[in-house]
Coordinates of C-alpha atoms in Angstrom, one line a residue:
M1 CA 42.8 61.3 27.7
C2 CA 41.8 58.4 29.8
R3 CA 40.5 60.8 32.4
S4 CA 38.4 62.6 29.8
F5 CA 37.0 59.3 28.6
S6 CA 36.1 58.3 32.1
K7 CA 34.1 61.5 32.6
L8 CA 32.3 61.0 29.3
G9 CA 31.6 57.4 30.3
S10 CA 30.2 58.6 33.6
L11 CA 27.9 61.0 31.9
V12 CA 26.7 58.4 29.5
L13 CA 26.1 55.9 32.3
A14 CA 24.2 58.6 34.3
F15 CA 22.1 59.3 31.3
V16 CA 21.4 55.6 30.8
L17 CA 20.4 55.2 34.5
V18 CA 18.1 58.2 34.4
A19 CA 16.5 57.0 31.2
A20 CA 16.1 53.5 32.7
L21 CA 14.5 54.9 35.9
H22 CA 12.2 57.1 33.7
A23 CA 11.2 54.1 31.6
S24 CA 10.5 52.1 34.8
A25 CA 8.3 54.9 36.2
Q26 CA 6.5 55.0 32.9
D27 CA 5.9 51.2 32.9
S28 CA 4.8 51.2 36.5
P29 CA 1.0 51.5 37.0
K30 CA -0.6 54.1 39.2
I31 CA -0.9 52.3 42.6
E32 CA -4.0 53.3 44.6
S33 CA -3.7 50.8 47.4
V34 CA -1.6 47.8 48.5
I35 CA -3.2 44.5 49.3
S36 CA 0.0 42.9 50.5
E37 CA 3.7 43.8 50.6
L38 CA 4.4 40.1 51.1
D39 CA 6.0 40.9 54.5
Q40 CA 4.6 37.9 56.4
P41 CA 4.8 34.2 55.8
F42 CA 2.0 32.2 54.2
L43 CA -0.5 31.1 56.8
F44 CA -1.5 28.1 54.7
S45 CA -0.5 26.2 51.6
Y46 CA -2.0 23.1 50.0
S47 CA -1.6 20.3 47.4
S48 CA 1.7 20.4 45.6
W49 CA 2.5 23.8 47.2
Q50 CA 2.2 22.4 50.7
D51 CA 5.2 23.6 52.8
K52 CA 7.1 24.5 49.6
A53 CA 5.5 27.9 48.9
V54 CA 7.4 30.4 51.1
V55 CA 7.8 34.1 51.7
R56 CA 11.4 35.3 52.1
D57 CA 12.7 38.9 52.5
G58 CA 9.4 40.4 51.3
I59 CA 9.1 38.0 48.2
A60 CA 6.7 35.1 47.8
I61 CA 8.5 32.3 46.2
V62 CA 6.8 29.3 44.5
R63 CA 9.3 26.9 43.0
G64 CA 9.9 23.1 42.8
V65 CA 6.2 22.4 42.6
N66 CA 3.6 22.0 39.9
N67 CA 0.7 24.2 39.0
Q68 CA -1.8 22.3 41.2
G69 CA -1.7 24.0 44.5
G70 CA -2.2 27.3 46.4
A71 CA -1.0 29.4 49.3
G72 CA -2.3 32.5 51.1
I73 CA -3.0 34.6 54.2
N74 CA -6.1 35.3 56.3
R75 CA -6.5 39.1 56.7
A76 CA -9.4 41.4 56.7
F77 CA -9.3 44.2 54.1
D78 CA -11.6 46.7 52.4
L79 CA -11.4 47.5 48.7
N80 CA -14.8 49.2 48.4
A81 CA -13.3 52.5 47.3
F82 CA -11.6 51.0 44.2
K83 CA -14.5 49.3 42.4
D84 CA -13.3 50.4 38.9
S85 CA -9.6 49.7 39.6
S86 CA -7.9 46.4 39.0
P87 CA -5.7 44.1 41.2
A88 CA -2.1 43.9 40.0
L89 CA 0.9 41.6 40.7
L90 CA 4.5 42.6 40.6
I91 CA 5.8 39.2 39.5
K92 CA 8.9 37.5 38.1
T93 CA 8.7 34.2 36.1
G94 CA 11.4 31.7 36.8
S95 CA 13.3 29.7 34.1
G96 CA 11.7 26.4 35.2
N97 CA 8.1 27.6 34.8
K98 CA 5.7 25.9 32.5
M99 CA 2.5 27.3 34.0
K100 CA 0.7 29.9 31.8
T101 CA -1.5 31.7 34.2
I102 CA -1.8 32.4 38.0
Q103 CA -5.0 33.1 39.9
L104 CA -5.5 35.5 42.7
L105 CA -8.5 34.4 44.8
M106 CA -9.9 36.7 47.5
L107 CA -12.4 35.1 49.9
T108 CA -15.3 37.2 51.3
E109 CA -16.9 36.9 54.8
S110 CA -19.9 35.3 53.1
E111 CA -17.6 32.6 51.6
Q112 CA -17.8 34.0 48.0
K113 CA -14.7 33.4 45.9
P114 CA -14.0 36.1 43.3
T115 CA -11.0 35.2 41.3
W116 CA -8.7 37.2 39.0
L117 CA -6.6 35.5 36.3
F118 CA -3.2 36.8 35.3
E119 CA -0.9 35.7 32.4
L120 CA 2.6 35.2 33.5
P121 CA 5.3 37.5 32.0
P122 CA 8.3 36.2 30.0
A123 CA 11.1 34.5 32.0
D124 CA 13.6 37.3 31.5
G125 CA 14.8 37.5 35.1
K126 CA 12.9 40.8 35.8
F127 CA 9.8 41.7 37.8
H128 CA 6.9 42.9 35.8
W129 CA 3.6 44.5 36.7
V130 CA 0.7 42.4 35.3
T131 CA -3.0 43.1 35.4
P132 CA -5.9 40.6 35.0
V133 CA -6.9 39.0 31.7
G134 CA -9.4 41.2 29.9
G135 CA -8.6 44.1 32.3
A136 CA -10.9 42.7 34.9
S137 CA -11.8 45.2 37.6
L138 CA -12.3 44.5 41.3
A139 CA -16.0 44.8 40.9
K140 CA -16.1 42.5 37.8
P141 CA -13.5 39.6 38.4
N142 CA -12.8 37.0 35.8
R143 CA -14.8 34.4 37.8
V144 CA -16.9 34.2 41.0
E145 CA -17.6 31.0 42.8
S146 CA -20.4 31.4 45.2
E147 CA -23.3 29.5 46.8
R148 CA -25.1 32.8 47.4
N149 CA -27.0 34.3 44.5
E150 CA -26.0 37.9 45.3
P151 CA -23.1 40.3 44.5
F152 CA -20.0 40.0 46.6
K153 CA -19.0 42.9 48.9
L154 CA -15.7 44.6 48.3
D155 CA -15.5 45.8 51.9
K156 CA -15.9 42.2 53.3
F157 CA -12.7 40.4 52.3
K158 CA -11.1 38.1 54.8
Q159 CA -8.4 36.2 52.9
W160 CA -6.3 36.2 49.7
Q161 CA -4.4 33.4 48.1
F162 CA -2.4 32.5 45.0
V163 CA -3.7 29.5 43.1
G164 CA -2.1 27.6 40.2
D165 CA -4.1 27.1 37.0
W166 CA -4.3 23.3 37.6
A167 CA -3.9 22.6 33.9
G168 CA -2.0 19.4 33.3
G169 CA 0.3 19.3 36.3
V170 CA 3.2 21.3 34.8
A171 CA 6.0 23.0 36.7
A172 CA 5.3 26.3 38.5
D173 CA 8.2 28.7 39.1
F174 CA 7.6 32.4 40.0
E175 CA 8.1 35.1 42.6
V176 CA 5.7 37.9 43.7
D177 CA 7.0 41.1 45.2
K178 CA 3.7 43.0 45.7
I179 CA -0.1 42.7 45.4
A180 CA -1.6 46.1 44.6
V181 CA -4.7 47.9 43.4
V182 CA -4.0 50.0 40.3
A183 CA -5.9 52.7 38.4
P184 CA -7.1 51.5 34.9
S185 CA -4.4 52.5 32.4
S186 CA -5.1 53.1 28.7
D187 CA -4.1 49.5 28.0
V188 CA -6.5 48.2 30.7
V189 CA -9.3 50.3 29.3
A190 CA -8.6 49.0 25.8
A191 CA -8.5 45.4 27.2
R192 CA -11.9 46.0 28.9
Q193 CA -13.4 47.3 25.7
A194 CA -12.1 44.3 23.7
E195 CA -13.4 42.0 26.4
A196 CA -16.8 43.7 26.3
K197 CA -17.0 43.2 22.5
K198 CA -16.0 39.6 22.9
M199 CA -18.6 39.0 25.5
E200 CA -21.2 40.7 23.4
A201 CA -20.4 38.5 20.5
E202 CA -20.5 35.4 22.7
Q203 CA -23.8 36.5 24.2
L204 CA -25.3 36.9 20.7
A205 CA -24.1 33.5 19.7
K206 CA -25.5 32.0 22.9
Q207 CA -28.9 33.6 22.2
R208 CA -29.0 32.2 18.7
E209 CA -28.1 28.7 20.0
Q210 CA -30.8 29.0 22.7
E211 CA -33.4 30.0 20.1
S212 CA -32.4 27.1 18.0
L213 CA -32.8 24.6 20.9
K214 CA -36.1 26.1 21.8
A215 CA -37.3 25.5 18.2
K216 CA -35.9 22.0 18.2
Y217 CA -37.6 20.9 21.5
A218 CA -40.8 23.1 21.2
D219 CA -43.1 20.1 20.5
R220 CA -44.4 18.7 23.8
N221 CA -44.4 14.9 23.4
E222 CA -43.6 11.6 25.1
L223 CA -39.8 12.4 24.8
S224 CA -40.1 15.7 26.6
P225 CA -38.9 16.0 30.2
T226 CA -41.6 15.0 32.7
V227 CA -42.8 16.9 35.8
L228 CA -42.8 14.3 38.6
R229 CA -43.9 16.2 41.7
T230 CA -44.6 19.7 43.1
S231 CA -44.2 20.6 46.7
L232 CA -42.7 23.2 49.1
V233 CA -39.3 23.2 50.8
A234 CA -40.0 26.5 52.7
P235 CA -43.2 28.5 53.4
D236 CA -42.3 30.8 50.4
M237 CA -40.4 28.3 48.2
I238 CA -41.9 25.9 45.6
A239 CA -40.0 22.8 44.5
I240 CA -40.7 21.3 41.1
E241 CA -39.1 17.9 40.3
I242 CA -38.5 17.1 36.6
Q243 CA -37.0 14.0 35.0
A244 CA -35.2 14.4 31.7
G245 CA -34.3 11.1 29.9
E246 CA -34.8 7.4 30.7
M247 CA -32.2 4.7 30.8
S248 CA -32.6 1.5 28.7
T249 CA -31.5 -1.9 30.1
C250 CA -28.7 -4.0 28.7
E251 CA -29.8 -6.9 26.4
Y252 CA -27.9 -10.2 26.2
S253 CA -28.3 -12.4 23.1
K254 CA -26.6 -14.7 20.7
Y255 CA -24.6 -12.5 18.3
K256 CA -26.2 -12.3 14.8
P257 CA -23.7 -10.6 12.5
E258 CA -24.9 -7.9 10.0
P259 CA -23.0 -6.9 6.8
N260 CA -21.6 -3.6 8.0
D261 CA -20.7 -4.7 11.6
V262 CA -17.2 -3.6 12.8
R263 CA -15.3 -5.2 15.7
E264 CA -12.9 -3.0 17.6
E265 CA -10.5 -4.5 20.1
K266 CA -9.6 -2.6 23.2
K267 CA -6.2 -3.4 24.8
E268 CA -4.2 -2.4 27.8
T269 CA -0.7 -0.9 27.3
N270 CA 0.8 -4.3 27.8
G271 CA -1.2 -5.7 24.9
D272 CA -3.8 -7.6 26.9
L273 CA -7.2 -7.7 25.3
T274 CA -9.8 -6.2 27.6
E275 CA -12.9 -5.8 25.4
V276 CA -14.2 -6.4 21.9
Q277 CA -16.7 -3.6 21.0
L278 CA -19.2 -3.9 18.3
K279 CA -19.9 -0.9 16.1
R280 CA -23.0 -0.9 13.9
G281 CA -24.1 1.9 11.7
G282 CA -21.1 3.9 12.8
K283 CA -22.1 3.7 16.5
V284 CA -20.7 1.4 19.3
I285 CA -23.7 -0.6 20.5
G286 CA -22.1 -3.1 22.9
S287 CA -19.5 -5.7 23.7
L288 CA -19.0 -9.2 22.2
I289 CA -18.4 -11.7 25.0
G290 CA -17.7 -15.4 25.6
E291 CA -14.8 -17.5 24.6
K292 CA -15.7 -17.2 20.9
R293 CA -17.1 -13.7 21.2
D294 CA -20.3 -15.1 19.9
Y295 CA -22.7 -13.3 22.4
L296 CA -23.6 -9.7 22.4
V297 CA -24.3 -7.5 25.5
T298 CA -25.7 -4.2 24.4
Y299 CA -24.8 -0.9 26.1
E300 CA -27.4 1.1 27.9
Y301 CA -28.7 4.2 26.2
V302 CA -30.7 7.2 27.2
T303 CA -34.0 8.2 25.4
G304 CA -35.7 11.5 25.9
N305 CA -35.1 15.2 25.4
P306 CA -33.0 17.4 27.7
L307 CA -34.5 20.0 29.9
L308 CA -33.5 23.4 28.5
D309 CA -31.7 24.6 31.6
F310 CA -31.3 28.2 30.5
A311 CA -35.1 28.5 30.3
A312 CA -35.6 26.6 33.6
D313 CA -33.2 29.1 35.3
D314 CA -35.2 32.1 34.1
S315 CA -37.9 33.4 36.4
A316 CA -39.7 34.8 33.4
S317 CA -40.5 31.2 32.3
Y318 CA -43.0 30.8 35.1
R319 CA -46.4 32.3 36.3
V320 CA -47.6 31.2 39.7
R321 CA -51.2 31.6 40.8
V322 CA -51.9 31.1 44.5
G323 CA -55.6 30.6 45.1
T324 CA -57.5 33.4 43.3
N325 CA -54.6 35.8 43.2
E326 CA -53.2 37.2 40.0
P327 CA -50.4 35.0 38.5
I328 CA -46.9 36.3 39.2
A329 CA -43.4 35.4 38.3
P330 CA -41.1 34.1 41.1
I331 CA -38.6 36.5 42.6
K332 CA -35.8 34.1 41.6
V333 CA -35.1 30.5 40.6
A334 CA -32.5 28.0 41.7
R335 CA -31.8 24.6 40.2
K336 CA -30.3 21.3 41.6
T337 CA -29.5 18.6 39.1
R338 CA -28.3 15.0 39.8
V339 CA -27.5 12.0 37.5
I340 CA -30.0 9.1 37.8
G341 CA -28.6 7.0 35.0
W342 CA -25.3 7.0 33.1
A343 CA -25.1 4.9 29.9
H344 CA -22.0 2.8 29.6
G345 CA -20.4 3.3 26.2
S346 CA -22.1 6.6 25.1
G347 CA -21.7 8.4 28.4
E348 CA -25.3 9.8 28.0
M349 CA -27.0 10.7 31.2
A350 CA -30.6 10.7 32.5
L351 CA -31.1 13.6 34.9
H352 CA -33.3 14.6 37.7
H353 CA -33.8 18.3 38.1
T354 CA -35.4 20.1 41.1
L355 CA -36.4 23.7 40.4
Y356 CA -36.8 26.0 43.4
L357 CA -39.1 29.0 42.9
Q358 CA -38.7 31.7 45.5
M359 CA -42.0 33.6 46.0
D360 CA -42.5 37.0 47.6
N361 CA -44.9 35.6 50.3
A362 CA -45.6 32.4 52.2
I363 CA -48.1 30.0 50.7
P364 CA -51.0 29.4 53.1
N365 CA -51.9 25.9 54.1
G366 CA -54.9 24.7 52.1
S367 CA -54.0 26.8 49.0
K368 CA -54.4 25.6 45.5
V369 CA -51.3 26.6 43.6
E370 CA -51.2 26.6 39.8
I371 CA -47.8 27.0 37.9
D372 CA -47.7 27.8 34.2
L373 CA -44.7 26.2 32.6
S374 CA -45.2 27.6 29.2
G375 CA -41.6 28.8 29.1
L376 CA -40.2 25.3 29.6
N377 CA -40.0 22.4 27.2
T378 CA -41.6 19.9 29.6
R379 CA -44.3 17.4 28.5
Q380 CA -46.8 19.3 30.7
S381 CA -47.4 23.0 30.1
K382 CA -48.6 23.4 33.7
T383 CA -48.5 21.8 37.1
Q384 CA -50.5 22.3 40.3
L385 CA -50.3 21.7 44.0
D386 CA -53.1 21.3 46.5
F387 CA -51.0 22.3 49.5
D388 CA -51.8 20.4 52.7
I389 CA -48.9 20.2 55.2
T390 CA -50.2 16.8 56.5
K391 CA -50.1 15.2 53.0
T392 CA -47.7 17.2 50.9
R393 CA -44.3 15.5 51.4
S394 CA -41.4 17.9 51.4
E395 CA -37.8 17.2 50.4
A396 CA -36.7 19.4 53.2
V397 CA -38.2 17.2 56.0
H398 CA -35.9 14.3 56.9
V399 CA -36.6 11.4 59.3
N400 CA -34.8 8.1 59.9
Q401 CA -36.5 5.6 57.5
I402 CA -35.4 2.6 59.6
G403 CA -37.6 4.0 62.3
Y404 CA -37.1 4.1 66.1
R405 CA -37.6 1.9 69.1
P406 CA -39.9 3.4 71.7
D407 CA -37.0 3.5 74.2
D408 CA -34.3 4.9 71.8
P409 CA -32.3 7.5 73.7
I410 CA -32.5 10.0 70.9
K411 CA -35.3 10.5 68.3
R412 CA -34.8 13.4 65.9
A413 CA -35.9 14.7 62.5
F414 CA -34.2 17.4 60.5
V415 CA -35.2 20.2 58.2
S416 CA -32.7 21.2 55.5
C417 CA -32.4 21.6 51.8
W418 CA -29.4 22.5 49.7
L419 CA -30.7 24.5 46.7
G420 CA -28.0 23.8 44.1
S421 CA -27.3 27.0 42.3
G422 CA -29.2 28.8 45.0
G423 CA -26.8 27.5 47.7
S424 CA -27.8 27.4 51.3
M425 CA -31.4 27.7 52.6
V426 CA -31.6 29.6 55.9
Q427 CA -33.5 27.9 58.7
P428 CA -35.4 29.9 61.4
D429 CA -34.5 29.7 65.0
K430 CA -37.9 28.3 65.9
I431 CA -39.8 25.7 63.9
P432 CA -43.2 24.3 65.2
F433 CA -43.8 20.7 64.2
M434 CA -46.3 17.9 64.8
I435 CA -46.3 14.1 64.6
I436 CA -49.4 12.7 63.0
D437 CA -50.7 9.1 62.7
D438 CA -50.0 8.0 59.1
A439 CA -53.4 6.3 58.7
S440 CA -55.8 8.7 60.4
G441 CA -53.9 12.0 60.2
K442 CA -54.6 12.5 63.9
V443 CA -52.1 14.7 65.8
V444 CA -50.3 12.6 68.4
H445 CA -47.5 14.9 69.4
R446 CA -46.4 18.6 69.1
G447 CA -43.0 20.2 69.5
E448 CA -40.7 23.0 68.5
G449 CA -37.3 22.8 66.9
G450 CA -35.0 25.2 65.3
R451 CA -31.7 25.9 63.5
H452 CA -29.1 23.5 64.8
F453 CA -26.1 23.6 62.5
P454 CA -25.7 26.7 60.3
A455 CA -24.2 26.5 56.8
D456 CA -21.1 28.6 57.9
K457 CA -20.2 26.3 60.7
I458 CA -17.2 24.0 60.0
E459 CA -17.7 20.2 60.4
N460 CA -14.9 18.2 61.9
M461 CA -14.8 15.5 59.3
G462 CA -11.1 15.2 58.4
R463 CA -11.3 18.2 56.1
Q464 CA -12.3 21.7 57.3
A465 CA -15.5 22.3 55.5
N466 CA -19.3 22.2 55.8
F467 CA -20.5 19.2 53.8
N468 CA -24.2 20.1 54.1
G469 CA -23.7 23.3 52.3
T470 CA -26.9 24.6 54.0
D471 CA -28.5 25.2 57.4
V472 CA -29.8 22.2 59.3
A473 CA -32.6 22.5 61.8
K474 CA -33.3 19.9 64.5
L475 CA -36.7 18.6 65.6
E476 CA -36.4 16.5 68.8
F477 CA -39.1 14.1 69.9
T478 CA -37.3 11.6 72.2
E479 CA -40.1 11.7 74.8
F480 CA -42.6 10.4 72.3
Q481 CA -42.7 6.6 72.7
T482 CA -46.1 5.3 71.5
P483 CA -45.6 2.5 68.9
G484 CA -47.2 3.1 65.5
R485 CA -46.6 4.5 62.0
Y486 CA -46.3 8.3 61.7
R487 CA -45.2 11.3 59.7
I488 CA -43.4 14.5 60.8
V489 CA -45.3 17.6 59.8
V490 CA -43.5 21.0 59.7
Q491 CA -45.6 24.1 59.8
G492 CA -45.7 25.9 56.5
V493 CA -43.5 23.3 54.7
G494 CA -45.0 19.8 54.6
C495 CA -44.4 16.3 55.9
S496 CA -41.9 13.5 55.9
Y497 CA -42.1 10.0 54.5
P498 CA -43.9 7.6 57.0
F499 CA -41.7 6.0 59.7
D500 CA -42.3 3.4 62.4
I501 CA -41.8 3.4 66.1
N502 CA -41.8 -0.2 67.4
D503 CA -39.6 -2.7 69.2
D504 CA -38.6 -4.5 66.0
V505 CA -37.2 -1.7 63.8
W506 CA -33.5 -2.3 64.4
T507 CA -33.9 -6.1 64.4
S508 CA -35.7 -5.8 61.0
A509 CA -32.8 -3.7 59.6
W510 CA -30.3 -6.3 60.9
R511 CA -32.3 -9.1 59.3
T512 CA -32.4 -7.3 56.0
Q513 CA -28.7 -6.8 56.0
M514 CA -28.0 -10.4 56.9
H515 CA -30.4 -11.6 54.2
G516 CA -28.5 -9.6 51.6
L517 CA -25.1 -11.1 52.7
Y518 CA -26.6 -14.6 52.7
N519 CA -27.9 -14.3 49.1
N520 CA -24.3 -13.3 48.0
R521 CA -22.6 -16.1 49.9
S522 CA -20.2 -18.3 47.9
G523 CA -19.7 -22.0 48.4
V524 CA -23.1 -22.9 49.8
E525 CA -26.5 -23.6 48.4
I526 CA -28.9 -20.7 48.6
G527 CA -32.7 -21.3 48.9
P528 CA -35.7 -21.9 51.2
P529 CA -36.4 -21.7 54.0
Y530 CA -33.9 -18.8 54.4
S531 CA -34.4 -17.2 51.0
D532 CA -36.8 -17.2 48.0
F533 CA -33.7 -16.8 45.8
R534 CA -32.2 -20.1 44.6
K535 CA -28.6 -20.7 43.7
P536 CA -26.7 -24.0 43.7
R537 CA -23.4 -24.5 45.6
D538 CA -20.6 -22.8 43.7
M539 CA -16.8 -22.5 44.0
H540 CA -16.6 -25.4 46.5
P541 CA -13.3 -27.4 46.5
A542 CA -15.3 -30.7 46.8
D543 CA -16.7 -29.9 43.4
G544 CA -13.3 -29.7 41.8
Y545 CA -12.5 -26.0 42.2
R546 CA -8.9 -25.3 43.2
V547 CA -7.6 -22.0 44.6
T548 CA -4.0 -21.1 44.9
R549 CA -2.1 -18.2 46.3
S550 CA -0.6 -15.4 44.2
K551 CA 2.2 -13.0 45.1
Y552 CA 0.2 -10.1 43.5
R553 CA -1.2 -8.1 46.3
A554 CA -3.2 -5.2 44.8
V555 CA -6.7 -5.1 46.3
E556 CA -8.2 -2.8 43.7
A557 CA -6.8 -2.6 40.2
G558 CA -7.9 -2.4 36.6
N559 CA -7.9 -5.1 34.0
E560 CA -4.2 -5.5 34.2
A561 CA -4.7 -7.2 37.6
Y562 CA -5.9 -10.5 36.0
A563 CA -2.6 -11.0 34.1
L564 CA -0.5 -9.9 37.1
L565 CA -2.5 -12.2 39.4
A566 CA -1.9 -15.2 37.2
A567 CA 1.8 -14.3 36.7
G568 CA 2.2 -14.3 40.5
D569 CA 0.7 -17.7 41.0
T570 CA 2.7 -19.7 43.6
G571 CA 0.8 -23.0 43.1
E572 CA 0.4 -23.1 46.9
P573 CA -3.1 -24.3 47.9
A574 CA -5.3 -21.7 49.6
D575 CA -8.6 -22.1 51.5
G576 CA -10.4 -19.7 49.2
W577 CA -14.0 -20.7 49.2
G578 CA -16.9 -19.5 51.5
G579 CA -16.5 -15.7 50.9
Y580 CA -19.0 -13.4 49.3
H581 CA -19.7 -12.5 45.6
D582 CA -19.1 -8.9 44.6

């Protein structure tokens, strides 16, 4: 009877094993290619994963770290035959994991970074096949980071890496057995259809929001963004500079209370009072200062309308007429935006935008260029440029503003321009240039430069990267030694700011620096004949000031430093006068 039971048990066990294997085969995706069997160690790892992410016995193991890190391998591979397929991970989530998603980043030869996002499976001790969020295909990843405004090439990959989701610094604990390319299953197709509907709804909502903003800022008035300047940065690229918003200045006055004023105290975690903010009309307008909090310093604020960037980024927003030619739209538009003012309190920002319009042909010197800006919400509906390379200053032409001594061993100018959303601007191998006298415009020197440091060359600056983000061309004119005031002129582009060549340029720079230090000197009287700025002697021990040493040694700290500094007072006299004010 025992023997019969054993046979029956064996049959049942065999059936269960076959069923399990069949279920596993059913659950496994159709693998079309393998990106990595994880049969070699990580070539690099970084941040919290540094030296802790390992590959062991064909399994990548990331454990004992947080989700802020990454690790990968440099290897050339071609996935061009699988555009509609998806990457997939055979992955197991560990019991200590708190991370929700993992990223697979695959770097291209042109430094583009397509990334696929995967939700981690349950921590059940088993390996699971997972495909990207939304069923993302190889041709349409979840995200692409790129300085090149062009599609990435699936046959030009040179690296893959796992990257944490960097959300909150939580524990990461997982293992990966394989990175594969899989055919789209019915679930993936359904996910793609759902994602397409979601994107369609989001696009419709975005269009409605944009139309609302266009209506809101349609009126051109004194609050509209202002066109500051129009120039060229390349023979076929127009640059339009626009300022959106202006910063107010702080005001200091005796505090005059109003009926609905509300004071709000800001404190450190230890209870120390750091600031008393004044709220008026439901808005924080500044800080109350002084021993009795009876003076008001208002915060800065920004006035003016924003530039509608979605319109500015659309080539259909422009019509460019060069000379008597028919107006045409640019081929494409790039935008670079920087902050020129940040309002303490509200966090509002005044912005400087540069729009780069790529044209289909070079713009001849002497041309009159008219640009219709009807599609933008700028104060001006058009701008124009009378292009003269000797007078039209270009952002792309750089020269040392201190100047040069006639006998300086190196005199160089540079041509470069990072295009923001447009990434790198390619510089030619040969660039003719001139030096002209600033006053007369007379040509005093001619030369030829060219591309010197390409955008894909790594700088040795402590971190392996190219910090220019664009090509840099060099224009050498060391042999030119005649004293005077000049401009660099680049054929087809424009000119630089004026600069000097004379024996005093470096001495003048040194004097300026020393003058600034002198005006910030503590413990001495400041004034003529060394400065027009007047300030009586301050912080001098002979005037009753006493400085003592503290045990607190933090050089840079927050408001808590004041309490800790006083708490560490030793009472020991210190020779603390005669430094510089911050």
